[in-house]
Amino acid sequence: MWRIGQLARMTGVSERTLRHYHRIGLLMPAATDRATGYRRYGVAELSRLEHIRALRRLGLSLRQIPDLLDAPEAQVRQAVAEVLAGIRRDITALATTAAHAEDHLATPMSILPQQATVGPRHLRVRHLRLDHPAELATVCPAPPVTLLTWLLRPPTGGFAAAVTTDRGGERLVLPARAVVRAVVPPAGVIQAGQDLFGWLDRHRLDIAGPNVEEHLTDDDGARVTVLEISVRPRPRDPAG
């Protein structure tokens, strides 16, 4: 029989860890001295500890391990396969995050775009045809609550637009959709729009619907503009 310190030295597992395993019922000592409280471990406990360590190295949590120590090999393999699938999902998510961070560092940006899924919207709009974004101030002296444009890139000529209206107008339904969104101060809308188009291109996203520019004002009079573009993944080039 070995005391806890001896078992710790034999296996490279700290005494603190062995005590924790005891507290949670994962590795019970073969015996505990009633007078001193010293824990004693034998061959069976050594074997169980090595089994625990092997399962930990396979990525299994302490919560999963008790049910697997004496389980059939098929059950252990299934648990490990599920852990592996989770790790691969985490790797994919981290790789995506890293790519976004690298893109932000490599390209000066006035915005921090976010991807989201939004529900349907029902609007009443008045359709316009503009030759330049600056014309909007003439056509709509008061900024509309919501402006919609049908652009695939920054405008270089005339383009279609629509503004929300409280009276009359045409009913327009925006379906539930995937979007890329950026929140910017009103003065930075033009630059933000250009940056957002470039961001979509670098991330291989195509525009899948009207672009929404929403002007919001809070009770204190502070204003902000939300840019929202419906997107879909760009098809891969078969030749690439």
Short mmCIF file of C-alpha atoms in Angstrom, two decimals:
data_model
loop_
_atom_site.label_atom_id
_atom_site.label_comp_id
_atom_site.label_asym_id
_atom_site.label_seq_id
_atom_site.Cartn_x
_atom_site.Cartn_y
_atom_site.Cartn_z
CA MET A 1 0.00 0.00 0.00
CA TRP A 2 1.20 3.51 -0.78
CA ARG A 3 0.51 6.78 0.94
CA ILE A 4 -0.77 9.67 -1.15
CA GLY A 5 2.65 11.27 -1.50
CA GLN A 6 4.16 8.03 -2.76
CA LEU A 7 1.39 7.58 -5.33
CA ALA A 8 1.86 11.17 -6.44
CA ARG A 9 5.57 10.64 -7.03
CA MET A 10 5.01 7.35 -8.84
CA THR A 11 2.49 8.78 -11.30
CA GLY A 12 3.39 12.47 -11.59
CA VAL A 13 -0.08 13.45 -10.36
CA SER A 14 -0.11 16.09 -7.64
CA GLU A 15 -1.39 15.29 -4.16
CA ARG A 16 -3.88 18.13 -4.59
CA THR A 17 -5.33 16.40 -7.66
CA LEU A 18 -5.54 13.06 -5.85
CA ARG A 19 -7.41 14.71 -2.96
CA HIS A 20 -9.79 16.33 -5.47
CA TYR A 21 -10.44 12.97 -7.12
CA HIS A 22 -11.21 11.57 -3.66
CA ARG A 23 -13.65 14.41 -2.85
CA ILE A 24 -15.64 13.92 -6.07
CA GLY A 25 -15.66 10.15 -5.73
CA LEU A 26 -13.57 9.51 -8.83
CA LEU A 27 -10.64 7.77 -7.11
CA MET A 28 -11.27 6.49 -3.61
CA PRO A 29 -8.34 5.31 -1.46
CA ALA A 30 -8.20 1.61 -0.65
CA ALA A 31 -8.17 2.61 3.00
CA THR A 32 -8.05 5.69 5.21
CA ASP A 33 -6.42 5.63 8.64
CA ARG A 34 -9.06 6.72 11.14
CA ALA A 35 -6.51 8.13 13.54
CA THR A 36 -4.33 10.10 11.13
CA GLY A 37 -6.55 10.51 8.08
CA TYR A 38 -3.75 9.20 5.86
CA ARG A 39 -4.98 7.78 2.58
CA ARG A 40 -3.64 4.44 1.36
CA TYR A 41 -3.66 3.27 -2.24
CA GLY A 42 -3.05 -0.13 -3.81
CA VAL A 43 -2.60 -1.67 -7.25
CA ALA A 44 -6.30 -1.37 -8.08
CA GLU A 45 -6.24 2.37 -7.37
CA LEU A 46 -3.03 2.81 -9.36
CA SER A 47 -4.65 1.07 -12.35
CA ARG A 48 -7.80 3.18 -12.00
CA LEU A 49 -5.76 6.37 -11.82
CA GLU A 50 -3.88 5.51 -15.02
CA HIS A 51 -7.20 4.77 -16.72
CA ILE A 52 -8.49 8.19 -15.60
CA ARG A 53 -5.38 9.89 -16.93
CA ALA A 54 -5.69 8.11 -20.28
CA LEU A 55 -9.30 9.24 -20.67
CA ARG A 56 -8.34 12.80 -19.72
CA ARG A 57 -5.67 12.80 -22.42
CA LEU A 58 -8.39 11.83 -24.91
CA GLY A 59 -10.23 15.03 -24.02
CA LEU A 60 -12.92 13.59 -21.75
CA SER A 61 -14.09 15.68 -18.80
CA LEU A 62 -14.12 14.60 -15.16
CA ARG A 63 -17.93 14.52 -15.38
CA GLN A 64 -17.83 12.04 -18.26
CA ILE A 65 -15.13 9.75 -16.94
CA PRO A 66 -17.01 7.96 -14.09
CA ASP A 67 -19.50 6.49 -16.58
CA LEU A 68 -16.72 5.34 -18.88
CA LEU A 69 -14.20 3.73 -16.55
CA ASP A 70 -15.95 0.36 -16.71
CA ALA A 71 -17.88 0.93 -19.94
CA PRO A 72 -17.57 -1.22 -23.09
CA GLU A 73 -14.97 -0.06 -25.59
CA ALA A 74 -17.69 0.92 -28.08
CA GLN A 75 -19.15 3.39 -25.57
CA VAL A 76 -15.73 4.88 -24.88
CA ARG A 77 -15.03 5.26 -28.59
CA GLN A 78 -18.38 7.00 -29.12
CA ALA A 79 -17.63 9.47 -26.30
CA VAL A 80 -14.18 10.18 -27.71
CA ALA A 81 -15.67 10.69 -31.20
CA GLU A 82 -18.10 13.27 -29.78
CA VAL A 83 -15.26 15.08 -28.01
CA LEU A 84 -13.22 15.08 -31.21
CA ALA A 85 -16.14 16.53 -33.19
CA GLY A 86 -16.44 19.32 -30.61
CA ILE A 87 -12.71 20.05 -30.80
CA ARG A 88 -12.90 20.28 -34.59
CA ARG A 89 -15.82 22.70 -34.33
CA ASP A 90 -13.81 24.80 -31.89
CA ILE A 91 -10.80 24.78 -34.23
CA THR A 92 -13.00 25.95 -37.12
CA ALA A 93 -14.48 28.74 -34.99
CA LEU A 94 -11.04 29.83 -33.78
CA ALA A 95 -9.67 29.79 -37.32
CA THR A 96 -12.55 32.02 -38.44
CA THR A 97 -11.93 34.40 -35.54
CA ALA A 98 -8.23 34.51 -36.35
CA ALA A 99 -8.96 35.25 -40.02
CA HIS A 100 -11.26 38.12 -39.04
CA ALA A 101 -8.64 39.53 -36.66
CA GLU A 102 -5.92 39.29 -39.33
CA ASP A 103 -8.19 41.02 -41.83
CA HIS A 104 -8.91 43.84 -39.39
CA LEU A 105 -5.21 44.35 -38.68
CA ALA A 106 -4.22 44.20 -42.34
CA THR A 107 -6.89 46.55 -43.69
CA PRO A 108 -7.72 49.94 -42.15
CA MET A 109 -11.42 49.87 -41.26
CA SER A 110 -13.84 52.43 -39.87
CA ILE A 111 -16.21 49.68 -38.73
CA LEU A 112 -16.34 46.35 -36.91
CA PRO A 113 -18.84 44.30 -38.96
CA GLN A 114 -20.93 41.61 -37.26
CA GLN A 115 -22.77 38.69 -38.86
CA ALA A 116 -26.26 37.86 -37.62
CA THR A 117 -29.58 36.32 -38.59
CA VAL A 118 -32.59 38.63 -38.43
CA GLY A 119 -36.31 38.05 -38.67
CA PRO A 120 -38.70 39.37 -41.33
CA ARG A 121 -39.63 43.06 -41.53
CA HIS A 122 -42.73 44.68 -43.00
CA LEU A 123 -42.23 48.21 -44.32
CA ARG A 124 -44.12 50.91 -46.20
CA VAL A 125 -41.77 52.60 -48.65
CA ARG A 126 -41.60 55.22 -51.36
CA HIS A 127 -39.35 54.23 -54.26
CA LEU A 128 -36.75 56.65 -55.64
CA ARG A 129 -34.19 56.83 -58.41
CA LEU A 130 -31.03 58.72 -57.44
CA ASP A 131 -28.08 59.76 -59.54
CA HIS A 132 -25.87 60.37 -56.49
CA PRO A 133 -26.20 59.71 -52.73
CA ALA A 134 -26.08 63.48 -52.09
CA GLU A 135 -29.45 63.85 -53.85
CA LEU A 136 -31.17 62.12 -50.96
CA ALA A 137 -31.00 65.30 -48.85
CA THR A 138 -32.92 67.18 -51.58
CA VAL A 139 -35.53 64.50 -52.12
CA CYS A 140 -35.97 63.87 -48.38
CA PRO A 141 -35.08 67.05 -46.43
CA ALA A 142 -35.72 65.22 -43.14
CA PRO A 143 -33.62 62.04 -42.86
CA PRO A 144 -35.86 58.99 -43.34
CA VAL A 145 -36.01 56.49 -40.55
CA THR A 146 -34.94 53.77 -42.98
CA LEU A 147 -33.27 53.96 -46.38
CA LEU A 148 -33.00 50.96 -48.69
CA THR A 149 -30.69 50.69 -51.68
CA TRP A 150 -30.13 47.99 -54.26
CA LEU A 151 -26.35 48.21 -54.63
CA LEU A 152 -23.71 45.55 -55.13
CA ARG A 153 -20.84 48.03 -54.73
CA PRO A 154 -20.34 51.74 -53.97
CA PRO A 155 -22.45 53.71 -56.49
CA THR A 156 -20.73 55.15 -59.54
CA GLY A 157 -23.94 56.27 -61.25
CA GLY A 158 -27.70 56.18 -60.82
CA PHE A 159 -29.21 53.66 -58.46
CA ALA A 160 -32.57 52.55 -57.05
CA ALA A 161 -33.54 53.40 -53.50
CA ALA A 162 -36.55 53.48 -51.22
CA VAL A 163 -37.39 55.35 -48.03
CA THR A 164 -39.89 54.45 -45.36
CA THR A 165 -43.03 56.53 -45.21
CA ASP A 166 -45.87 56.94 -42.72
CA ARG A 167 -48.46 57.56 -45.42
CA GLY A 168 -49.30 55.57 -48.50
CA GLY A 169 -46.33 54.01 -50.17
CA GLU A 170 -45.82 50.45 -51.27
CA ARG A 171 -45.74 47.45 -48.97
CA LEU A 172 -42.31 45.81 -48.85
CA VAL A 173 -41.47 42.61 -46.98
CA LEU A 174 -37.90 41.76 -46.08
CA PRO A 175 -37.75 38.03 -45.28
CA ALA A 176 -35.76 36.44 -42.49
CA ARG A 177 -32.17 36.56 -43.66
CA ALA A 178 -28.47 36.44 -42.88
CA VAL A 179 -26.94 39.91 -42.64
CA VAL A 180 -23.71 41.74 -41.99
CA ARG A 181 -24.27 44.76 -39.76
CA ALA A 182 -22.24 47.78 -38.68
CA VAL A 183 -23.19 50.59 -36.30
CA VAL A 184 -21.64 53.96 -37.17
CA PRO A 185 -22.09 57.65 -36.36
CA PRO A 186 -24.12 59.49 -39.03
CA ALA A 187 -21.09 61.42 -40.27
CA GLY A 188 -19.23 58.19 -41.07
CA VAL A 189 -21.86 56.45 -43.18
CA ILE A 190 -20.22 56.90 -46.60
CA GLN A 191 -16.81 55.62 -45.51
CA ALA A 192 -18.43 52.83 -43.51
CA GLY A 193 -20.43 51.74 -46.56
CA GLN A 194 -17.30 51.56 -48.68
CA ASP A 195 -15.46 49.60 -45.98
CA LEU A 196 -18.39 47.23 -45.62
CA PHE A 197 -18.45 46.42 -49.34
CA GLY A 198 -14.72 45.68 -49.21
CA TRP A 199 -15.17 43.49 -46.12
CA LEU A 200 -17.84 41.43 -47.85
CA ASP A 201 -15.63 40.87 -50.86
CA ARG A 202 -12.66 39.74 -48.74
CA HIS A 203 -14.89 37.33 -46.80
CA ARG A 204 -16.43 35.89 -49.98
CA LEU A 205 -19.96 37.03 -49.23
CA ASP A 206 -22.37 38.11 -51.96
CA ILE A 207 -25.17 40.63 -51.45
CA ALA A 208 -28.54 38.88 -51.38
CA GLY A 209 -31.04 41.69 -51.04
CA PRO A 210 -31.52 45.39 -50.43
CA ASN A 211 -29.07 47.22 -48.20
CA VAL A 212 -30.76 48.79 -45.18
CA GLU A 213 -29.57 52.07 -43.66
CA GLU A 214 -31.47 52.78 -40.47
CA HIS A 215 -31.24 56.14 -38.68
CA LEU A 216 -31.89 55.91 -34.94
CA THR A 217 -32.23 58.64 -32.32
CA ASP A 218 -32.50 58.07 -28.57
CA ASP A 219 -34.39 60.14 -25.99
CA ASP A 220 -31.35 62.37 -25.46
CA GLY A 221 -31.13 63.23 -29.16
CA ALA A 222 -28.01 61.14 -29.80
CA ARG A 223 -28.02 59.65 -33.30
CA VAL A 224 -26.52 56.56 -34.83
CA THR A 225 -26.83 54.77 -38.17
CA VAL A 226 -27.12 51.01 -38.55
CA LEU A 227 -25.94 49.60 -41.88
CA GLU A 228 -27.28 46.14 -42.66
CA ILE A 229 -26.58 44.11 -45.80
CA SER A 230 -28.28 40.81 -46.62
CA VAL A 231 -25.65 38.25 -47.62
CA ARG A 232 -25.10 34.70 -48.81
CA PRO A 233 -21.85 32.71 -49.16
CA ARG A 234 -20.19 33.20 -52.52
CA PRO A 235 -20.14 30.01 -54.62
CA ARG A 236 -16.72 28.50 -54.95
CA ASP A 237 -15.05 28.80 -58.32
CA PRO A 238 -14.84 25.22 -59.72
CA ALA A 239 -11.59 26.14 -61.43
CA GLY A 240 -10.10 27.52 -58.20
#
